[in-house]
């Protein structure tokens, strides 16, 4: 099955992606400025902390540049 996307839809998708990326970049700065703290994450509740989350965001950025 092939999906057809027009130019305005594509612009909207790219704009949304860029807004999410900007928001994640801001979160990354905030996480790196906080002391490392554990929290109950959704992905791995027992082993999540602020530095690990920041690292996961950086890894994701590296994969999708």
PDB file with SEQRES, HELIX, SHEET and CRYST1 records, atoms N, CA, C and O in Angstrom:
SEQRES   1 A   65  UNK UNK UNK UNK UNK UNK UNK UNK UNK UNK UNK UNK UNK          
SEQRES   2 A   65  UNK UNK UNK UNK UNK UNK UNK UNK UNK UNK UNK UNK UNK          
SEQRES   3 A   65  UNK UNK UNK UNK UNK UNK UNK UNK UNK UNK UNK UNK UNK          
SEQRES   4 A   65  UNK UNK UNK UNK UNK UNK UNK UNK UNK UNK UNK UNK UNK          
SEQRES   5 A   65  UNK UNK UNK UNK UNK UNK UNK UNK UNK UNK UNK UNK UNK          
HELIX    1 AA1 UNK A    7  UNK A   33  1                                  27    
HELIX    2 AA2 UNK A   50  UNK A   63  1                                  14    
CRYST1    1.000    1.000    1.000  90.00  90.00  90.00 P 1           1          
ATOM      1  N   UNK A   1       0.839  -1.183   0.000  1.00  0.00           N  
ATOM      2  CA  UNK A   1       0.000   0.000   0.000  1.00  0.00           C  
ATOM      3  C   UNK A   1       0.875   1.234   0.000  1.00  0.00           C  
ATOM      4  O   UNK A   1       1.817   1.331   0.787  1.00  0.00           O  
ATOM      5  N   UNK A   2       0.583   2.143  -0.843  1.00  0.00           N  
ATOM      6  CA  UNK A   2       1.360   3.369  -0.971  1.00  0.00           C  
ATOM      7  C   UNK A   2       0.571   4.539  -0.394  1.00  0.00           C  
ATOM      8  O   UNK A   2      -0.629   4.677  -0.634  1.00  0.00           O  
ATOM      9  N   UNK A   3       1.268   5.378   0.370  1.00  0.00           N  
ATOM     10  CA  UNK A   3       0.638   6.557   0.949  1.00  0.00           C  
ATOM     11  C   UNK A   3       1.130   7.787   0.204  1.00  0.00           C  
ATOM     12  O   UNK A   3       2.328   7.951  -0.024  1.00  0.00           O  
ATOM     13  N   UNK A   4       0.217   8.628  -0.161  1.00  0.00           N  
ATOM     14  CA  UNK A   4       0.569   9.861  -0.857  1.00  0.00           C  
ATOM     15  C   UNK A   4       0.422  11.025   0.110  1.00  0.00           C  
ATOM     16  O   UNK A   4      -0.613  11.187   0.758  1.00  0.00           O  
ATOM     17  N   UNK A   5       1.482  11.839   0.199  1.00  0.00           N  
ATOM     18  CA  UNK A   5       1.486  12.987   1.096  1.00  0.00           C  
ATOM     19  C   UNK A   5       1.735  14.226   0.248  1.00  0.00           C  
ATOM     20  O   UNK A   5       2.679  14.272  -0.540  1.00  0.00           O  
ATOM     21  N   UNK A   6       0.878  15.232   0.418  1.00  0.00           N  
ATOM     22  CA  UNK A   6       1.116  16.452  -0.353  1.00  0.00           C  
ATOM     23  C   UNK A   6       2.129  17.346   0.364  1.00  0.00           C  
ATOM     24  O   UNK A   6       2.509  17.079   1.504  1.00  0.00           O  
ATOM     25  N   UNK A   7       2.550  18.386  -0.304  1.00  0.00           N  
ATOM     26  CA  UNK A   7       3.611  19.268   0.201  1.00  0.00           C  
ATOM     27  C   UNK A   7       3.248  19.910   1.523  1.00  0.00           C  
ATOM     28  O   UNK A   7       4.100  20.004   2.406  1.00  0.00           O  
ATOM     29  N   UNK A   8       2.018  20.352   1.690  1.00  0.00           N  
ATOM     30  CA  UNK A   8       1.638  21.008   2.946  1.00  0.00           C  
ATOM     31  C   UNK A   8       1.636  20.011   4.107  1.00  0.00           C  
ATOM     32  O   UNK A   8       1.995  20.375   5.227  1.00  0.00           O  
ATOM     33  N   UNK A   9       1.241  18.767   3.859  1.00  0.00           N  
ATOM     34  CA  UNK A   9       1.293  17.742   4.901  1.00  0.00           C  
ATOM     35  C   UNK A   9       2.740  17.461   5.296  1.00  0.00           C  
ATOM     36  O   UNK A   9       3.055  17.323   6.478  1.00  0.00           O  
ATOM     37  N   UNK A  10       3.613  17.377   4.298  1.00  0.00           N  
ATOM     38  CA  UNK A  10       5.026  17.119   4.557  1.00  0.00           C  
ATOM     39  C   UNK A  10       5.648  18.259   5.358  1.00  0.00           C  
ATOM     40  O   UNK A  10       6.416  18.017   6.289  1.00  0.00           O  
ATOM     41  N   UNK A  11       5.322  19.493   5.001  1.00  0.00           N  
ATOM     42  CA  UNK A  11       5.817  20.649   5.774  1.00  0.00           C  
ATOM     43  C   UNK A  11       5.355  20.572   7.222  1.00  0.00           C  
ATOM     44  O   UNK A  11       6.123  20.858   8.141  1.00  0.00           O  
ATOM     45  N   UNK A  12       4.099  20.185   7.425  1.00  0.00           N  
ATOM     46  CA  UNK A  12       3.559  20.054   8.775  1.00  0.00           C  
ATOM     47  C   UNK A  12       4.286  18.985   9.577  1.00  0.00           C  
ATOM     48  O   UNK A  12       4.567  19.176  10.760  1.00  0.00           O  
ATOM     49  N   UNK A  13       4.588  17.865   8.940  1.00  0.00           N  
ATOM     50  CA  UNK A  13       5.314  16.783   9.611  1.00  0.00           C  
ATOM     51  C   UNK A  13       6.714  17.235   9.992  1.00  0.00           C  
ATOM     52  O   UNK A  13       7.172  16.969  11.103  1.00  0.00           O  
ATOM     53  N   UNK A  14       7.395  17.916   9.079  1.00  0.00           N  
ATOM     54  CA  UNK A  14       8.749  18.403   9.353  1.00  0.00           C  
ATOM     55  C   UNK A  14       8.728  19.456  10.460  1.00  0.00           C  
ATOM     56  O   UNK A  14       9.595  19.456  11.333  1.00  0.00           O  
ATOM     57  N   UNK A  15       7.740  20.353  10.425  1.00  0.00           N  
ATOM     58  CA  UNK A  15       7.632  21.375  11.466  1.00  0.00           C  
ATOM     59  C   UNK A  15       7.413  20.732  12.838  1.00  0.00           C  
ATOM     60  O   UNK A  15       8.041  21.123  13.822  1.00  0.00           O  
ATOM     61  N   UNK A  16       6.524  19.750  12.895  1.00  0.00           N  
ATOM     62  CA  UNK A  16       6.260  19.060  14.158  1.00  0.00           C  
ATOM     63  C   UNK A  16       7.516  18.348  14.661  1.00  0.00           C  
ATOM     64  O   UNK A  16       7.839  18.418  15.847  1.00  0.00           O  
ATOM     65  N   UNK A  17       8.212  17.673  13.774  1.00  0.00           N  
ATOM     66  CA  UNK A  17       9.453  16.987  14.140  1.00  0.00           C  
ATOM     67  C   UNK A  17      10.482  17.960  14.686  1.00  0.00           C  
ATOM     68  O   UNK A  17      11.155  17.663  15.673  1.00  0.00           O  
ATOM     69  N   UNK A  18      10.611  19.124  14.052  1.00  0.00           N  
ATOM     70  CA  UNK A  18      11.575  20.127  14.511  1.00  0.00           C  
ATOM     71  C   UNK A  18      11.197  20.695  15.876  1.00  0.00           C  
ATOM     72  O   UNK A  18      12.071  20.976  16.696  1.00  0.00           O  
ATOM     73  N   UNK A  19       9.908  20.864  16.121  1.00  0.00           N  
ATOM     74  CA  UNK A  19       9.457  21.353  17.424  1.00  0.00           C  
ATOM     75  C   UNK A  19       9.750  20.329  18.521  1.00  0.00           C  
ATOM     76  O   UNK A  19      10.190  20.693  19.612  1.00  0.00           O  
ATOM     77  N   UNK A  20       9.508  19.052  18.233  1.00  0.00           N  
ATOM     78  CA  UNK A  20       9.824  17.998  19.209  1.00  0.00           C  
ATOM     79  C   UNK A  20      11.330  17.948  19.471  1.00  0.00           C  
ATOM     80  O   UNK A  20      11.757  17.799  20.616  1.00  0.00           O  
ATOM     81  N   UNK A  21      12.119  18.069  18.429  1.00  0.00           N  
ATOM     82  CA  UNK A  21      13.574  18.028  18.586  1.00  0.00           C  
ATOM     83  C   UNK A  21      14.050  19.206  19.440  1.00  0.00           C  
ATOM     84  O   UNK A  21      14.888  19.028  20.325  1.00  0.00           O  
ATOM     85  N   UNK A  22      13.529  20.390  19.187  1.00  0.00           N  
ATOM     86  CA  UNK A  22      13.895  21.563  19.975  1.00  0.00           C  
ATOM     87  C   UNK A  22      13.516  21.363  21.438  1.00  0.00           C  
ATOM     88  O   UNK A  22      14.294  21.688  22.335  1.00  0.00           O  
ATOM     89  N   UNK A  23      12.339  20.835  21.676  1.00  0.00           N  
ATOM     90  CA  UNK A  23      11.899  20.566  23.044  1.00  0.00           C  
ATOM     91  C   UNK A  23      12.819  19.550  23.728  1.00  0.00           C  
ATOM     92  O   UNK A  23      13.182  19.729  24.890  1.00  0.00           O  
ATOM     93  N   UNK A  24      13.196  18.494  23.015  1.00  0.00           N  
ATOM     94  CA  UNK A  24      14.111  17.501  23.584  1.00  0.00           C  
ATOM     95  C   UNK A  24      15.491  18.093  23.858  1.00  0.00           C  
ATOM     96  O   UNK A  24      16.130  17.738  24.848  1.00  0.00           O  
ATOM     97  N   UNK A  25      15.956  18.993  22.991  1.00  0.00           N  
ATOM     98  CA  UNK A  25      17.241  19.654  23.225  1.00  0.00           C  
ATOM     99  C   UNK A  25      17.193  20.482  24.508  1.00  0.00           C  
ATOM    100  O   UNK A  25      18.157  20.502  25.273  1.00  0.00           O  
ATOM    101  N   UNK A  26      16.071  21.165  24.743  1.00  0.00           N  
ATOM    102  CA  UNK A  26      15.907  21.939  25.975  1.00  0.00           C  
ATOM    103  C   UNK A  26      15.872  21.012  27.192  1.00  0.00           C  
ATOM    104  O   UNK A  26      16.473  21.308  28.224  1.00  0.00           O  
ATOM    105  N   UNK A  27      15.163  19.890  27.061  1.00  0.00           N  
ATOM    106  CA  UNK A  27      15.120  18.912  28.160  1.00  0.00           C  
ATOM    107  C   UNK A  27      16.513  18.368  28.447  1.00  0.00           C  
ATOM    108  O   UNK A  27      16.888  18.202  29.608  1.00  0.00           O  
ATOM    109  N   UNK A  28      17.274  18.093  27.409  1.00  0.00           N  
ATOM    110  CA  UNK A  28      18.632  17.585  27.580  1.00  0.00           C  
ATOM    111  C   UNK A  28      19.485  18.571  28.369  1.00  0.00           C  
ATOM    112  O   UNK A  28      20.216  18.171  29.275  1.00  0.00           O  
ATOM    113  N   UNK A  29      19.397  19.845  28.036  1.00  0.00           N  
ATOM    114  CA  UNK A  29      20.132  20.871  28.796  1.00  0.00           C  
ATOM    115  C   UNK A  29      19.693  20.878  30.254  1.00  0.00           C  
ATOM    116  O   UNK A  29      20.529  20.970  31.153  1.00  0.00           O  
ATOM    117  N   UNK A  30      18.396  20.783  30.494  1.00  0.00           N  
ATOM    118  CA  UNK A  30      17.883  20.790  31.867  1.00  0.00           C  
ATOM    119  C   UNK A  30      18.350  19.555  32.632  1.00  0.00           C  
ATOM    120  O   UNK A  30      18.789  19.669  33.777  1.00  0.00           O  
ATOM    121  N   UNK A  31      18.261  18.380  32.017  1.00  0.00           N  
ATOM    122  CA  UNK A  31      18.689  17.151  32.692  1.00  0.00           C  
ATOM    123  C   UNK A  31      20.168  17.200  33.045  1.00  0.00           C  
ATOM    124  O   UNK A  31      20.570  16.753  34.119  1.00  0.00           O  
ATOM    125  N   UNK A  32      20.979  17.745  32.138  1.00  0.00           N  
ATOM    126  CA  UNK A  32      22.418  17.811  32.398  1.00  0.00           C  
ATOM    127  C   UNK A  32      22.778  18.837  33.471  1.00  0.00           C  
ATOM    128  O   UNK A  32      23.874  18.781  34.029  1.00  0.00           O  
ATOM    129  N   UNK A  33      21.883  19.764  33.767  1.00  0.00           N  
ATOM    130  CA  UNK A  33      22.172  20.757  34.799  1.00  0.00           C  
ATOM    131  C   UNK A  33      21.663  20.333  36.187  1.00  0.00           C  
ATOM    132  O   UNK A  33      21.997  20.958  37.193  1.00  0.00           O  
ATOM    133  N   UNK A  34      20.862  19.279  36.227  1.00  0.00           N  
ATOM    134  CA  UNK A  34      20.322  18.783  37.500  1.00  0.00           C  
ATOM    135  C   UNK A  34      21.262  17.756  38.117  1.00  0.00           C  
ATOM    136  O   UNK A  34      22.022  17.099  37.407  1.00  0.00           O  
ATOM    137  N   UNK A  35      21.210  17.618  39.439  1.00  0.00           N  
ATOM    138  CA  UNK A  35      21.918  16.487  40.050  1.00  0.00           C  
ATOM    139  C   UNK A  35      21.269  15.184  39.575  1.00  0.00           C  
ATOM    140  O   UNK A  35      20.070  15.140  39.302  1.00  0.00           O  
ATOM    141  N   UNK A  36      22.068  14.139  39.480  1.00  0.00           N  
ATOM    142  CA  UNK A  36      21.539  12.858  39.038  1.00  0.00           C  
ATOM    143  C   UNK A  36      20.552  12.329  40.078  1.00  0.00           C  
ATOM    144  O   UNK A  36      20.886  12.181  41.253  1.00  0.00           O  
ATOM    145  N   UNK A  37      19.334  12.050  39.624  1.00  0.00           N  
ATOM    146  CA  UNK A  37      18.289  11.545  40.522  1.00  0.00           C  
ATOM    147  C   UNK A  37      17.545  10.419  39.848  1.00  0.00           C  
ATOM    148  O   UNK A  37      17.293  10.446  38.644  1.00  0.00           O  
ATOM    149  N   UNK A  38      17.196   9.422  40.651  1.00  0.00           N  
ATOM    150  CA  UNK A  38      16.349   8.338  40.150  1.00  0.00           C  
ATOM    151  C   UNK A  38      14.910   8.824  40.055  1.00  0.00           C  
ATOM    152  O   UNK A  38      14.480   9.699  40.807  1.00  0.00           O  
ATOM    153  N   UNK A  39      14.173   8.235  39.112  1.00  0.00           N  
ATOM    154  CA  UNK A  39      12.740   8.492  39.022  1.00  0.00           C  
ATOM    155  C   UNK A  39      12.086   7.271  38.395  1.00  0.00           C  
ATOM    156  O   UNK A  39      12.768   6.421  37.824  1.00  0.00           O  
ATOM    157  N   UNK A  40      10.787   7.185  38.498  1.00  0.00           N  
ATOM    158  CA  UNK A  40      10.048   6.051  37.954  1.00  0.00           C  
ATOM    159  C   UNK A  40       9.745   6.300  36.482  1.00  0.00           C  
ATOM    160  O   UNK A  40       8.751   6.934  36.130  1.00  0.00           O  
ATOM    161  N   UNK A  41      10.620   5.787  35.640  1.00  0.00           N  
ATOM    162  CA  UNK A  41      10.434   5.936  34.200  1.00  0.00           C  
ATOM    163  C   UNK A  41       9.457   4.913  33.654  1.00  0.00           C  
ATOM    164  O   UNK A  41       9.196   3.892  34.289  1.00  0.00           O  
ATOM    165  N   UNK A  42       8.926   5.186  32.491  1.00  0.00           N  
ATOM    166  CA  UNK A  42       7.971   4.270  31.850  1.00  0.00           C  
ATOM    167  C   UNK A  42       8.699   3.147  31.122  1.00  0.00           C  
ATOM    168  O   UNK A  42       8.187   2.030  31.049  1.00  0.00           O  
ATOM    169  N   UNK A  43       9.890   3.425  30.581  1.00  0.00           N  
ATOM    170  CA  UNK A  43      10.608   2.425  29.790  1.00  0.00           C  
ATOM    171  C   UNK A  43      11.247   1.378  30.687  1.00  0.00           C  
ATOM    172  O   UNK A  43      11.090   0.179  30.460  1.00  0.00           O  
ATOM    173  N   UNK A  44      11.963   1.827  31.701  1.00  0.00           N  
ATOM    174  CA  UNK A  44      12.663   0.922  32.615  1.00  0.00           C  
ATOM    175  C   UNK A  44      12.536   1.497  34.017  1.00  0.00           C  
ATOM    176  O   UNK A  44      13.474   2.122  34.511  1.00  0.00           O  
ATOM    177  N   UNK A  45      11.398   1.300  34.666  1.00  0.00           N  
ATOM    178  CA  UNK A  45      11.081   1.991  35.921  1.00  0.00           C  
ATOM    179  C   UNK A  45      12.110   1.840  37.033  1.00  0.00           C  
ATOM    180  O   UNK A  45      12.306   2.776  37.808  1.00  0.00           O  
ATOM    181  N   UNK A  46      12.764   0.707  37.135  1.00  0.00           N  
ATOM    182  CA  UNK A  46      13.638   0.495  38.286  1.00  0.00           C  
ATOM    183  C   UNK A  46      15.052   1.044  38.096  1.00  0.00           C  
ATOM    184  O   UNK A  46      15.803   1.129  39.068  1.00  0.00           O  
ATOM    185  N   UNK A  47      15.427   1.413  36.897  1.00  0.00           N  
ATOM    186  CA  UNK A  47      16.804   1.833  36.644  1.00  0.00           C  
ATOM    187  C   UNK A  47      16.917   3.193  35.948  1.00  0.00           C  
ATOM    188  O   UNK A  47      17.941   3.466  35.323  1.00  0.00           O  
ATOM    189  N   UNK A  48      15.918   4.037  36.036  1.00  0.00           N  
ATOM    190  CA  UNK A  48      15.975   5.301  35.309  1.00  0.00           C  
ATOM    191  C   UNK A  48      16.494   6.405  36.220  1.00  0.00           C  
ATOM    192  O   UNK A  48      16.128   6.487  37.392  1.00  0.00           O  
ATOM    193  N   UNK A  49      17.355   7.254  35.659  1.00  0.00           N  
ATOM    194  CA  UNK A  49      17.824   8.444  36.365  1.00  0.00           C  
ATOM    195  C   UNK A  49      18.028   9.555  35.346  1.00  0.00           C  
ATOM    196  O   UNK A  49      18.011   9.309  34.140  1.00  0.00           O  
ATOM    197  N   UNK A  50      18.220  10.769  35.829  1.00  0.00           N  
ATOM    198  CA  UNK A  50      18.282  11.913  34.920  1.00  0.00           C  
ATOM    199  C   UNK A  50      19.447  11.824  33.951  1.00  0.00           C  
ATOM    200  O   UNK A  50      19.304  12.203  32.788  1.00  0.00           O  
ATOM    201  N   UNK A  51      20.601  11.332  34.397  1.00  0.00           N  
ATOM    202  CA  UNK A  51      21.755  11.239  33.501  1.00  0.00           C  
ATOM    203  C   UNK A  51      21.545  10.169  32.433  1.00  0.00           C  
ATOM    204  O   UNK A  51      21.957  10.344  31.286  1.00  0.00           O  
ATOM    205  N   UNK A  52      20.908   9.066  32.806  1.00  0.00           N  
ATOM    206  CA  UNK A  52      20.643   8.003  31.837  1.00  0.00           C  
ATOM    207  C   UNK A  52      19.653   8.493  30.777  1.00  0.00           C  
ATOM    208  O   UNK A  52      19.812   8.200  29.592  1.00  0.00           O  
ATOM    209  N   UNK A  53      18.644   9.229  31.201  1.00  0.00           N  
ATOM    210  CA  UNK A  53      17.682   9.773  30.251  1.00  0.00           C  
ATOM    211  C   UNK A  53      18.365  10.748  29.303  1.00  0.00           C  
ATOM    212  O   UNK A  53      18.114  10.722  28.098  1.00  0.00           O  
ATOM    213  N   UNK A  54      19.226  11.608  29.837  1.00  0.00           N  
ATOM    214  CA  UNK A  54      19.971  12.544  28.987  1.00  0.00           C  
ATOM    215  C   UNK A  54      20.821  11.775  27.976  1.00  0.00           C  
ATOM    216  O   UNK A  54      20.902  12.158  26.810  1.00  0.00           O  
ATOM    217  N   UNK A  55      21.446  10.703  28.419  1.00  0.00           N  
ATOM    218  CA  UNK A  55      22.265   9.879  27.532  1.00  0.00           C  
ATOM    219  C   UNK A  55      21.423   9.246  26.424  1.00  0.00           C  
ATOM    220  O   UNK A  55      21.860   9.182  25.275  1.00  0.00           O  
ATOM    221  N   UNK A  56      20.231   8.783  26.758  1.00  0.00           N  
ATOM    222  CA  UNK A  56      19.353   8.187  25.759  1.00  0.00           C  
ATOM    223  C   UNK A  56      18.910   9.218  24.727  1.00  0.00           C  
ATOM    224  O   UNK A  56      18.804   8.902  23.542  1.00  0.00           O  
ATOM    225  N   UNK A  57      18.653  10.442  25.164  1.00  0.00           N  
ATOM    226  CA  UNK A  57      18.288  11.510  24.226  1.00  0.00           C  
ATOM    227  C   UNK A  57      19.463  11.793  23.286  1.00  0.00           C  
ATOM    228  O   UNK A  57      19.273  11.915  22.076  1.00  0.00           O  
ATOM    229  N   UNK A  58      20.682  11.897  23.842  1.00  0.00           N  
ATOM    230  CA  UNK A  58      21.864  12.140  23.007  1.00  0.00           C  
ATOM    231  C   UNK A  58      22.069  11.007  22.002  1.00  0.00           C  
ATOM    232  O   UNK A  58      22.376  11.266  20.839  1.00  0.00           O  
ATOM    233  N   UNK A  59      21.904   9.764  22.430  1.00  0.00           N  
ATOM    234  CA  UNK A  59      22.046   8.618  21.524  1.00  0.00           C  
ATOM    235  C   UNK A  59      21.030   8.687  20.390  1.00  0.00           C  
ATOM    236  O   UNK A  59      21.362   8.416  19.235  1.00  0.00           O  
ATOM    237  N   UNK A  60      19.798   9.048  20.719  1.00  0.00           N  
ATOM    238  CA  UNK A  60      18.767   9.164  19.706  1.00  0.00           C  
ATOM    239  C   UNK A  60      19.087  10.271  18.709  1.00  0.00           C  
ATOM    240  O   UNK A  60      18.912  10.088  17.505  1.00  0.00           O  
ATOM    241  N   UNK A  61      19.554  11.420  19.198  1.00  0.00           N  
ATOM    242  CA  UNK A  61      19.973  12.497  18.307  1.00  0.00           C  
ATOM    243  C   UNK A  61      21.065  12.015  17.359  1.00  0.00           C  
ATOM    244  O   UNK A  61      21.049  12.333  16.170  1.00  0.00           O  
ATOM    245  N   UNK A  62      22.016  11.244  17.892  1.00  0.00           N  
ATOM    246  CA  UNK A  62      23.106  10.732  17.074  1.00  0.00           C  
ATOM    247  C   UNK A  62      22.634   9.811  15.954  1.00  0.00           C  
ATOM    248  O   UNK A  62      23.216   9.800  14.869  1.00  0.00           O  
ATOM    249  N   UNK A  63      21.586   9.043  16.214  1.00  0.00           N  
ATOM    250  CA  UNK A  63      21.074   8.121  15.205  1.00  0.00           C  
ATOM    251  C   UNK A  63      20.270   8.830  14.117  1.00  0.00           C  
ATOM    252  O   UNK A  63      20.183   8.334  12.994  1.00  0.00           O  
ATOM    253  N   UNK A  64      19.687   9.974  14.433  1.00  0.00           N  
ATOM    254  CA  UNK A  64      18.773  10.618  13.486  1.00  0.00           C  
ATOM    255  C   UNK A  64      19.253  11.976  12.995  1.00  0.00           C  
ATOM    256  O   UNK A  64      18.431  12.831  12.667  1.00  0.00           O  
ATOM    257  N   UNK A  65      20.549  12.193  12.939  1.00  0.00           N  
ATOM    258  CA  UNK A  65      21.064  13.468  12.401  1.00  0.00           C  
ATOM    259  C   UNK A  65      21.102  13.438  10.909  1.00  0.00           C  
ATOM    260  O   UNK A  65      21.504  14.418  10.282  1.00  0.00           O  
TER     261      UNK A  65                                                      
END                                                                             
